Amino acid sequence: MSRKQLDQNTLKVLYRLHRNGHQAYLVGGSVRDLLLGRKPKDFDIGTDATPQQVKRLFRNCFLVGRRFRLAHVRFGRDQVIEVATFRRQPHPDEFPEDVGEHAFFVQNQFGTPREDAFRRDFTINALFYNIADFSIVDHVGGLADLEARRLRVIGDPLVRFEEDPVRMVRALEFSARLGFSLDQTILDGITARAEIIATAAPARVREKLMDLFRHGVGDKVLRQAQELGLLKPLLAGYEGEETTFRLLEELNAHFRRTGTVDEAMLLAALFLKRFRHECMGHAAPPMSEAMHYAGQLLTPHCTYFKLAHGLRHQAKELLLGCFRFARGLGQRGHKRFLHNPDAPRALELFHLWSLASGEDQQLVKTWREALHTRDQAADKPASQPNRRTRRRPRKRRPARTPEV
Ligand code: ATP
Ligand code: MG
């Protein structure tokens, strides 16, 4: 690995720690990515210096974290380099009976670099780059696994998944992101322990889900999670099926094109198939019924993940937009809907749906044209005044004099 691949500020931090007599390693995902010739998202540093010692060395350093004390060294407005003191996994007999109260001490045991490598999740995530001699330190066989392009858990997958069930999702994530094969023990481990993912904090699962789509692997990971029985306990009892997985593929590609992950769209996509099924079961249900179905589908999920009302509302509007599109033009309220600022976004979802399901392609075209005509009309304000704002107030009728 060449130092040229490293970011200048990261090198500065590594060198200053080293010059002051501390061990200083580049650790975790950045070493893995550099060895694979990929661009790391961020650079993390491991050291034997305590957080206080790190703070004394850097003026631009802030200590953060309650459970693990970490040093953040800041450069400019945007760059943060995380410097963590080597830690070790606590032994089971070190846990006090009342873990809650003492968790901070238990989790924050400093350790040797070797111990720090063994507390990590996968062998390819536990490689260190030593700034003292520019060598790679490999305590866990990560180099061989990188070479063989396989993901392997450090230790027994069953035990490590029980310690932290989110590692099961991380396994699927890294395998999809890097194109690495999953060791059979990981697959067996996930199948055996899938249920315990339901014990992970919903906020963490939600963030992970967004992360998967940010990395462009949400569709793949959710499909594989379904195959391994992990999806249902992961998403509060959610049942996936083929059309939805195909829709997620289209959505994933859409997020990649636009460069942003739209959570309301993702939420609506997860429930669109079922929503349509509910609505189609009834011959053209009125809008109020459709609203009811949308609420019924979204509410348990939104409550479980504590999603904001605004987000739930947006997802509901997207579902209802798709409902309107599926009914075709000429229905009551369609003209007003064309002026709804959310209509283009709903049409995008409807379009992705049509690609995934092979249905409604003609309707997508018709609505596109209708929206296009609306936009053109909006460009000529004189010919198409906005009636809502231009409408004159009605003349008041003279008050009736009560009959005497
Ligand atoms: P990326 O940031 O590109 O998604 P990463 O490997 O840097 O990948 P992070 O989530 O940033 O992943 O975590 C940094 C490092 O911390 C990992 O490489 C791994 O060594 C360790 N780590 C993260 N999460 C866990 C976990 N749940 N269990 C054990 N070790 C973990
Ligand atoms: Mg990282």
Short mmCIF file of C-alpha atoms and ligand atoms in Angstrom, two decimals:
data_model
loop_
_atom_site.label_atom_id
_atom_site.label_comp_id
_atom_site.label_asym_id
_atom_site.label_seq_id
_atom_site.Cartn_x
_atom_site.Cartn_y
_atom_site.Cartn_z
CA MET A 1 0.00 0.00 0.00
CA SER A 2 1.40 3.39 -0.88
CA ARG A 3 1.27 6.50 1.29
CA LYS A 4 0.24 8.46 -1.79
CA GLN A 5 -3.20 6.86 -1.54
CA LEU A 6 -3.65 8.37 1.91
CA ASP A 7 -5.28 11.65 2.58
CA GLN A 8 -2.80 14.37 3.69
CA ASN A 9 -4.55 15.21 6.95
CA THR A 10 -4.77 11.55 7.93
CA LEU A 11 -1.03 11.24 7.34
CA LYS A 12 -0.43 14.30 9.52
CA VAL A 13 -2.35 12.75 12.42
CA LEU A 14 -0.61 9.40 12.03
CA TYR A 15 2.83 11.01 11.95
CA ARG A 16 2.24 13.28 14.91
CA LEU A 17 1.06 10.35 17.06
CA HIS A 18 4.06 8.33 15.96
CA ARG A 19 6.56 11.15 16.59
CA ASN A 20 5.18 11.49 20.10
CA GLY A 21 5.99 7.90 20.92
CA HIS A 22 2.58 6.31 20.29
CA GLN A 23 1.55 3.48 18.05
CA ALA A 24 -0.47 4.80 15.15
CA TYR A 25 -2.37 2.64 12.67
CA LEU A 26 -4.83 3.27 9.95
CA VAL A 27 -7.65 0.83 10.75
CA GLY A 28 -10.92 -0.67 9.58
CA GLY A 29 -12.72 0.01 6.33
CA SER A 30 -10.16 2.45 4.93
CA VAL A 31 -7.36 -0.16 4.89
CA ARG A 32 -9.70 -2.68 3.27
CA ASP A 33 -10.79 -0.18 0.60
CA LEU A 34 -7.26 1.01 -0.17
CA LEU A 35 -6.04 -2.56 -0.59
CA LEU A 36 -8.93 -3.17 -2.97
CA GLY A 37 -8.11 -0.02 -4.93
CA ARG A 38 -11.33 1.67 -3.83
CA LYS A 39 -11.79 5.14 -2.45
CA PRO A 40 -12.38 5.00 1.32
CA LYS A 41 -15.39 6.89 2.66
CA ASP A 42 -13.50 7.97 5.77
CA PHE A 43 -10.20 7.32 7.51
CA ASP A 44 -10.11 5.89 11.01
CA ILE A 45 -7.03 5.72 13.17
CA GLY A 46 -6.21 3.34 16.01
CA THR A 47 -3.62 4.19 18.65
CA ASP A 48 -2.36 3.20 22.09
CA ALA A 49 -2.60 6.84 23.19
CA THR A 50 -5.56 7.50 25.48
CA PRO A 51 -8.22 9.97 24.30
CA GLN A 52 -6.79 12.56 26.72
CA GLN A 53 -3.31 12.10 25.31
CA VAL A 54 -4.66 12.50 21.77
CA LYS A 55 -6.45 15.67 22.80
CA ARG A 56 -3.25 17.16 24.14
CA LEU A 57 -1.51 16.58 20.81
CA PHE A 58 -4.10 18.26 18.58
CA ARG A 59 -5.60 21.69 19.04
CA ASN A 60 -8.43 20.80 16.66
CA CYS A 61 -9.45 17.74 18.70
CA PHE A 62 -12.75 17.01 20.44
CA LEU A 63 -13.61 14.08 22.63
CA VAL A 64 -16.95 12.50 21.83
CA GLY A 65 -19.00 9.44 22.75
CA ARG A 66 -20.43 8.27 26.01
CA ARG A 67 -19.91 4.55 25.67
CA PHE A 68 -16.60 4.70 23.84
CA ARG A 69 -14.54 7.80 24.36
CA LEU A 70 -13.27 8.77 20.89
CA ALA A 71 -11.14 11.64 19.68
CA HIS A 72 -12.31 13.56 16.62
CA VAL A 73 -9.63 15.58 14.91
CA ARG A 74 -11.19 18.20 12.68
CA PHE A 75 -9.83 19.76 9.55
CA GLY A 76 -11.71 22.58 7.93
CA ARG A 77 -15.47 22.45 8.04
CA ASP A 78 -16.08 18.97 6.71
CA GLN A 79 -13.30 16.57 7.55
CA VAL A 80 -13.27 14.60 10.77
CA ILE A 81 -10.65 11.97 11.44
CA GLU A 82 -11.64 9.54 14.14
CA VAL A 83 -8.88 8.47 16.49
CA ALA A 84 -9.79 5.57 18.77
CA THR A 85 -7.69 4.01 21.48
CA PHE A 86 -7.24 0.25 20.94
CA ARG A 87 -9.99 -1.58 22.76
CA ARG A 88 -10.69 -5.14 23.60
CA GLN A 89 -13.81 -7.17 23.88
CA PRO A 90 -14.67 -7.57 27.58
CA HIS A 91 -14.64 -11.12 28.90
CA PRO A 92 -18.08 -12.40 29.94
CA ASP A 93 -17.03 -12.62 33.61
CA GLU A 94 -16.13 -8.93 33.55
CA PHE A 95 -19.75 -7.95 33.08
CA PRO A 96 -21.18 -6.73 36.34
CA GLU A 97 -24.65 -8.01 37.15
CA ASP A 98 -26.26 -4.70 36.46
CA VAL A 99 -24.74 -4.10 33.04
CA GLY A 100 -26.88 -1.06 32.29
CA GLU A 101 -25.30 1.15 34.88
CA HIS A 102 -21.74 0.01 34.30
CA ALA A 103 -21.88 -0.41 30.55
CA PHE A 104 -19.56 2.52 30.02
CA PHE A 105 -16.72 0.93 31.95
CA VAL A 106 -17.30 -2.52 30.54
CA GLN A 107 -17.37 -1.41 26.93
CA ASN A 108 -14.47 0.94 27.23
CA GLN A 109 -11.66 -1.40 28.18
CA PHE A 110 -8.46 -0.42 26.45
CA GLY A 111 -6.54 -3.24 24.84
CA THR A 112 -3.65 -4.20 22.62
CA PRO A 113 -3.75 -3.85 18.81
CA ARG A 114 -4.27 -7.59 18.59
CA GLU A 115 -7.23 -7.48 20.95
CA ASP A 116 -8.59 -4.57 18.98
CA ALA A 117 -8.44 -6.62 15.79
CA PHE A 118 -10.34 -9.50 17.40
CA ARG A 119 -13.25 -7.37 18.60
CA ARG A 120 -14.00 -6.33 14.99
CA ASP A 121 -16.63 -8.04 12.84
CA PHE A 122 -15.02 -9.43 9.67
CA THR A 123 -11.43 -10.36 8.91
CA ILE A 124 -11.22 -7.89 6.02
CA ASN A 125 -12.31 -5.10 8.41
CA ALA A 126 -9.58 -5.85 10.92
CA LEU A 127 -6.47 -5.01 8.92
CA PHE A 128 -4.09 -2.32 10.18
CA TYR A 129 -1.62 -0.14 8.34
CA ASN A 130 1.31 0.75 10.57
CA ILE A 131 2.78 4.19 9.94
CA ALA A 132 6.03 3.24 11.75
CA ASP A 133 7.16 0.88 8.99
CA PHE A 134 4.41 1.16 6.37
CA SER A 135 3.45 -2.47 6.83
CA ILE A 136 0.08 -4.17 7.00
CA VAL A 137 -0.59 -5.84 10.33
CA ASP A 138 -2.89 -8.83 9.94
CA HIS A 139 -3.86 -10.67 13.13
CA VAL A 140 -6.92 -12.42 11.71
CA GLY A 141 -6.10 -13.70 8.22
CA GLY A 142 -7.79 -10.76 6.52
CA LEU A 143 -5.22 -10.47 3.71
CA ALA A 144 -5.87 -14.02 2.54
CA ASP A 145 -9.61 -13.36 2.60
CA LEU A 146 -9.21 -10.13 0.62
CA GLU A 147 -7.20 -12.09 -1.89
CA ALA A 148 -9.82 -14.84 -2.10
CA ARG A 149 -12.60 -12.22 -2.13
CA ARG A 150 -14.50 -13.86 0.71
CA LEU A 151 -16.15 -12.49 3.81
CA ARG A 152 -15.37 -14.29 7.03
CA VAL A 153 -16.54 -13.50 10.57
CA ILE A 154 -13.84 -13.26 13.22
CA GLY A 155 -14.67 -16.08 15.62
CA ASP A 156 -17.87 -18.10 15.65
CA PRO A 157 -20.63 -16.41 13.61
CA LEU A 158 -23.32 -17.66 15.99
CA VAL A 159 -21.63 -16.04 18.97
CA ARG A 160 -20.73 -12.84 17.15
CA PHE A 161 -24.27 -12.44 15.76
CA GLU A 162 -25.69 -12.90 19.23
CA GLU A 163 -23.39 -10.18 20.55
CA ASP A 164 -24.61 -7.80 17.86
CA PRO A 165 -27.36 -8.96 15.46
CA VAL A 166 -26.75 -6.02 13.08
CA ARG A 167 -23.60 -7.87 12.00
CA MET A 168 -25.89 -10.20 10.03
CA VAL A 169 -27.03 -7.28 7.89
CA ARG A 170 -23.47 -5.97 7.66
CA ALA A 171 -22.40 -9.35 6.29
CA LEU A 172 -24.93 -9.15 3.47
CA GLU A 173 -24.02 -5.49 2.92
CA PHE A 174 -20.27 -6.02 2.51
CA SER A 175 -20.75 -9.08 0.38
CA ALA A 176 -23.01 -7.07 -1.96
CA ARG A 177 -20.86 -3.92 -1.94
CA LEU A 178 -17.58 -5.67 -2.61
CA GLY A 179 -18.86 -8.65 -4.60
CA PHE A 180 -17.36 -11.01 -2.02
CA SER A 181 -18.63 -14.50 -1.39
CA LEU A 182 -20.25 -15.33 1.92
CA ASP A 183 -18.70 -18.10 3.88
CA GLN A 184 -21.14 -21.01 4.48
CA THR A 185 -20.86 -20.52 8.24
CA ILE A 186 -22.20 -16.96 7.80
CA LEU A 187 -25.17 -18.17 5.76
CA ASP A 188 -25.91 -20.90 8.29
CA GLY A 189 -25.41 -18.44 11.15
CA ILE A 190 -27.88 -15.97 9.68
CA THR A 191 -30.46 -18.67 9.04
CA ALA A 192 -30.07 -19.92 12.61
CA ARG A 193 -30.14 -16.51 14.31
CA ALA A 194 -32.36 -14.44 11.97
CA GLU A 195 -35.02 -13.90 14.64
CA ILE A 196 -32.75 -11.97 16.99
CA ILE A 197 -32.37 -9.10 14.53
CA ALA A 198 -35.74 -8.00 15.91
CA THR A 199 -33.95 -7.09 19.15
CA ALA A 200 -31.76 -4.48 17.42
CA ALA A 201 -32.70 -0.86 18.10
CA PRO A 202 -35.22 0.26 15.44
CA ALA A 203 -33.36 3.55 14.95
CA ARG A 204 -30.19 1.65 14.11
CA VAL A 205 -32.00 -0.64 11.68
CA ARG A 206 -33.61 2.34 9.97
CA GLU A 207 -30.23 4.04 9.56
CA LYS A 208 -28.72 0.81 8.25
CA LEU A 209 -31.51 0.48 5.71
CA MET A 210 -30.84 3.98 4.40
CA ASP A 211 -27.13 3.18 4.37
CA LEU A 212 -27.73 0.14 2.18
CA PHE A 213 -29.46 2.28 -0.42
CA ARG A 214 -26.79 5.00 -0.13
CA HIS A 215 -24.29 2.33 -1.07
CA GLY A 216 -26.51 1.15 -3.90
CA VAL A 217 -27.07 -2.34 -2.50
CA GLY A 218 -30.44 -1.99 -0.75
CA ASP A 219 -32.30 -4.10 -3.30
CA LYS A 220 -29.77 -6.93 -3.28
CA VAL A 221 -29.43 -7.06 0.48
CA LEU A 222 -33.17 -7.05 1.14
CA ARG A 223 -33.72 -9.81 -1.39
CA GLN A 224 -31.03 -11.95 0.16
CA ALA A 225 -32.34 -11.15 3.63
CA GLN A 226 -35.70 -12.50 2.50
CA GLU A 227 -34.10 -15.69 1.21
CA LEU A 228 -32.39 -16.23 4.55
CA GLY A 229 -35.48 -15.46 6.62
CA LEU A 230 -33.96 -12.22 7.92
CA LEU A 231 -36.24 -9.69 6.27
CA LYS A 232 -39.37 -10.29 8.30
CA PRO A 233 -37.76 -9.88 11.74
CA LEU A 234 -35.64 -7.01 10.39
CA LEU A 235 -38.58 -4.92 9.19
CA ALA A 236 -41.16 -5.49 11.90
CA GLY A 237 -42.95 -8.42 10.27
CA TYR A 238 -42.66 -7.18 6.69
CA GLU A 239 -43.33 -9.75 3.95
CA GLY A 240 -41.49 -9.24 0.68
CA GLU A 241 -42.48 -10.64 -2.69
CA GLU A 242 -41.10 -10.64 -6.22
CA THR A 243 -42.68 -7.50 -7.70
CA THR A 244 -41.59 -5.44 -4.70
CA PHE A 245 -38.03 -6.70 -4.99
CA ARG A 246 -38.05 -5.73 -8.66
CA LEU A 247 -39.45 -2.33 -7.72
CA LEU A 248 -36.64 -1.93 -5.16
CA GLU A 249 -34.14 -2.69 -7.91
CA GLU A 250 -35.62 0.08 -10.04
CA LEU A 251 -35.69 2.41 -7.06
CA ASN A 252 -32.09 1.63 -6.20
CA ALA A 253 -31.08 2.52 -9.76
CA HIS A 254 -33.15 5.70 -9.51
CA PHE A 255 -31.37 6.76 -6.29
CA ARG A 256 -28.04 6.15 -7.98
CA ARG A 257 -29.03 8.34 -10.92
CA THR A 258 -30.26 11.17 -8.71
CA GLY A 259 -27.53 10.80 -6.10
CA THR A 260 -29.96 10.94 -3.17
CA VAL A 261 -31.93 8.40 -1.20
CA ASP A 262 -35.53 9.46 -0.77
CA GLU A 263 -36.86 7.78 2.36
CA ALA A 264 -40.54 8.54 1.67
CA MET A 265 -40.23 6.95 -1.75
CA LEU A 266 -38.57 3.90 -0.27
CA LEU A 267 -41.32 3.60 2.29
CA ALA A 268 -44.04 3.92 -0.34
CA ALA A 269 -42.26 1.40 -2.58
CA LEU A 270 -42.16 -1.17 0.21
CA PHE A 271 -45.96 -1.03 0.50
CA LEU A 272 -47.07 -0.19 -3.04
CA LYS A 273 -47.77 -3.74 -4.15
CA ARG A 274 -49.90 -4.50 -1.11
CA PHE A 275 -51.64 -1.15 -1.36
CA ARG A 276 -52.58 -1.84 -4.94
CA HIS A 277 -53.77 -5.28 -4.04
CA GLU A 278 -56.02 -3.87 -1.29
CA CYS A 279 -57.41 -1.21 -3.60
CA MET A 280 -57.87 -3.48 -6.59
CA GLY A 281 -59.81 -5.93 -4.48
CA HIS A 282 -62.65 -3.43 -4.62
CA ALA A 283 -64.10 -2.07 -7.83
CA ALA A 284 -62.62 1.44 -7.99
CA PRO A 285 -62.81 2.31 -4.30
CA PRO A 286 -63.34 5.97 -3.58
CA MET A 287 -60.41 8.11 -2.55
CA SER A 288 -61.39 8.02 1.11
CA GLU A 289 -61.15 4.21 1.14
CA ALA A 290 -57.77 4.31 -0.57
CA MET A 291 -56.57 6.76 2.08
CA HIS A 292 -57.73 4.40 4.73
CA TYR A 293 -55.84 1.44 3.20
CA ALA A 294 -52.68 3.52 2.85
CA GLY A 295 -52.84 4.53 6.49
CA GLN A 296 -53.53 0.98 7.60
CA LEU A 297 -50.47 -0.33 5.76
CA LEU A 298 -48.04 2.38 6.76
CA THR A 299 -48.96 3.00 10.37
CA PRO A 300 -47.57 -0.14 12.09
CA HIS A 301 -44.25 0.23 10.24
CA CYS A 302 -43.99 3.96 10.95
CA THR A 303 -44.87 3.49 14.60
CA TYR A 304 -42.29 0.76 15.06
CA PHE A 305 -39.52 2.83 13.47
CA LYS A 306 -40.76 6.04 15.10
CA LEU A 307 -40.90 7.79 11.74
CA ALA A 308 -41.94 11.43 11.75
CA HIS A 309 -45.49 12.29 10.75
CA GLY A 310 -44.21 14.34 7.84
CA LEU A 311 -42.46 11.32 6.39
CA ARG A 312 -45.48 9.08 6.84
CA HIS A 313 -47.63 11.74 5.21
CA GLN A 314 -45.31 11.98 2.20
CA ALA A 315 -45.31 8.21 1.75
CA LYS A 316 -49.09 8.17 1.96
CA GLU A 317 -49.37 10.92 -0.66
CA LEU A 318 -47.08 8.93 -2.93
CA LEU A 319 -49.26 5.85 -2.59
CA LEU A 320 -52.40 7.87 -3.24
CA GLY A 321 -50.71 9.51 -6.23
CA CYS A 322 -50.04 6.06 -7.68
CA PHE A 323 -53.67 5.18 -7.01
CA ARG A 324 -54.82 8.20 -9.00
CA PHE A 325 -52.45 7.39 -11.85
CA ALA A 326 -53.70 3.83 -11.98
CA ARG A 327 -57.30 5.05 -12.26
CA GLY A 328 -56.43 7.04 -15.37
CA LEU A 329 -57.30 10.54 -16.48
CA GLY A 330 -60.79 11.90 -16.35
CA GLN A 331 -61.54 10.88 -12.77
CA ARG A 332 -62.81 13.36 -10.27
CA GLY A 333 -60.04 15.64 -8.97
CA HIS A 334 -57.49 14.68 -11.61
CA LYS A 335 -56.96 18.26 -12.85
CA ARG A 336 -56.36 19.55 -9.36
CA PHE A 337 -53.96 16.68 -8.75
CA LEU A 338 -51.90 17.71 -11.76
CA HIS A 339 -51.12 20.95 -9.91
CA ASN A 340 -50.05 19.16 -6.77
CA PRO A 341 -46.29 19.79 -6.32
CA ASP A 342 -45.84 16.13 -5.35
CA ALA A 343 -47.36 14.80 -8.57
CA PRO A 344 -44.06 14.48 -10.52
CA ARG A 345 -42.44 12.53 -7.69
CA ALA A 346 -45.43 10.21 -7.45
CA LEU A 347 -45.31 9.75 -11.21
CA GLU A 348 -41.64 8.78 -10.94
CA LEU A 349 -42.60 6.06 -8.47
CA PHE A 350 -45.48 4.97 -10.71
CA HIS A 351 -43.06 4.80 -13.62
CA LEU A 352 -40.62 2.64 -11.64
CA TRP A 353 -43.55 0.46 -10.65
CA SER A 354 -44.54 0.03 -14.29
CA LEU A 355 -40.98 -0.97 -15.17
CA ALA A 356 -40.93 -3.49 -12.35
CA SER A 357 -44.35 -4.99 -12.93
CA GLY A 358 -44.70 -4.58 -16.69
CA GLU A 359 -48.12 -2.99 -16.05
CA ASP A 360 -49.57 0.47 -16.67
CA GLN A 361 -46.99 1.58 -19.23
CA GLN A 362 -49.57 3.38 -21.34
CA LEU A 363 -50.88 5.20 -18.29
CA VAL A 364 -47.41 6.45 -17.45
CA LYS A 365 -47.18 7.96 -20.93
CA THR A 366 -50.59 9.58 -20.76
CA TRP A 367 -49.89 11.15 -17.37
CA ARG A 368 -46.46 12.32 -18.46
CA GLU A 369 -48.10 14.15 -21.33
CA ALA A 370 -50.73 15.64 -19.05
CA LEU A 371 -48.04 16.89 -16.65
CA HIS A 372 -46.03 18.23 -19.55
CA THR A 373 -49.02 20.17 -20.84
CA ARG A 374 -49.57 21.51 -17.35
CA ASP A 375 -45.94 22.71 -17.19
CA GLN A 376 -46.18 24.40 -20.55
CA ALA A 377 -49.35 26.14 -19.47
CA ALA A 378 -47.62 27.24 -16.28
CA ASP A 379 -44.87 28.87 -18.37
CA LYS A 380 -47.49 31.17 -19.90
CA PRO A 381 -49.01 32.76 -16.86
CA ALA A 382 -51.20 35.20 -18.86
CA SER A 383 -53.09 32.48 -20.68
CA GLN A 384 -53.55 30.26 -17.65
CA PRO A 385 -53.91 32.38 -14.54
CA ASN A 386 -53.70 30.67 -11.22
CA ARG A 387 -57.34 30.75 -10.36
CA ARG A 388 -56.85 30.32 -6.67
CA THR A 389 -54.89 33.51 -6.25
CA ARG A 390 -56.54 35.52 -8.99
CA ARG A 391 -60.08 34.84 -8.06
CA ARG A 392 -61.80 38.00 -6.92
CA PRO A 393 -63.56 37.92 -3.63
CA ARG A 394 -67.27 37.51 -4.05
CA LYS A 395 -69.38 40.52 -3.51
CA ARG A 396 -71.04 40.30 -0.20
CA ARG A 397 -74.75 40.11 -0.36
CA PRO A 398 -76.39 42.79 1.68
CA ALA A 399 -77.28 41.39 5.03
CA ARG A 400 -80.85 40.31 5.23
CA THR A 401 -82.89 42.34 7.51
CA PRO A 402 -84.69 39.99 9.79
CA GLU A 403 -88.40 39.91 9.20
CA VAL A 404 -90.20 41.44 11.94
P1 ATP B 1 -17.85 1.78 5.48
O1 ATP B 1 -17.60 2.94 6.37
O2 ATP B 1 -17.20 1.85 4.14
O3 ATP B 1 -19.29 1.39 5.42
P2 ATP B 1 -16.37 0.38 7.48
O4 ATP B 1 -15.69 -0.95 7.48
O5 ATP B 1 -15.52 1.57 7.71
O6 ATP B 1 -17.16 0.49 6.13
P3 ATP B 1 -17.88 1.25 9.72
O7 ATP B 1 -19.29 0.97 10.06
O8 ATP B 1 -17.49 2.65 9.40
O9 ATP B 1 -17.52 0.29 8.54
O10 ATP B 1 -17.01 0.71 10.93
C1 ATP B 1 -15.61 0.89 11.02
C2 ATP B 1 -14.94 -0.38 11.55
O11 ATP B 1 -15.42 -0.68 12.86
C3 ATP B 1 -15.24 -1.62 10.72
O12 ATP B 1 -14.33 -1.76 9.66
C4 ATP B 1 -15.10 -2.73 11.74
O13 ATP B 1 -13.75 -3.09 11.93
C5 ATP B 1 -15.59 -2.08 13.03
N1 ATP B 1 -17.03 -2.32 13.26
C6 ATP B 1 -18.06 -1.56 12.84
N2 ATP B 1 -19.24 -2.07 13.24
C7 ATP B 1 -18.95 -3.18 13.91
C8 ATP B 1 -19.75 -4.15 14.59
N3 ATP B 1 -21.07 -4.07 14.60
N4 ATP B 1 -19.09 -5.17 15.20
C9 ATP B 1 -17.74 -5.25 15.20
N5 ATP B 1 -16.95 -4.37 14.59
C10 ATP B 1 -17.53 -3.35 13.95
MG MG B 2 -16.25 3.61 7.90
#
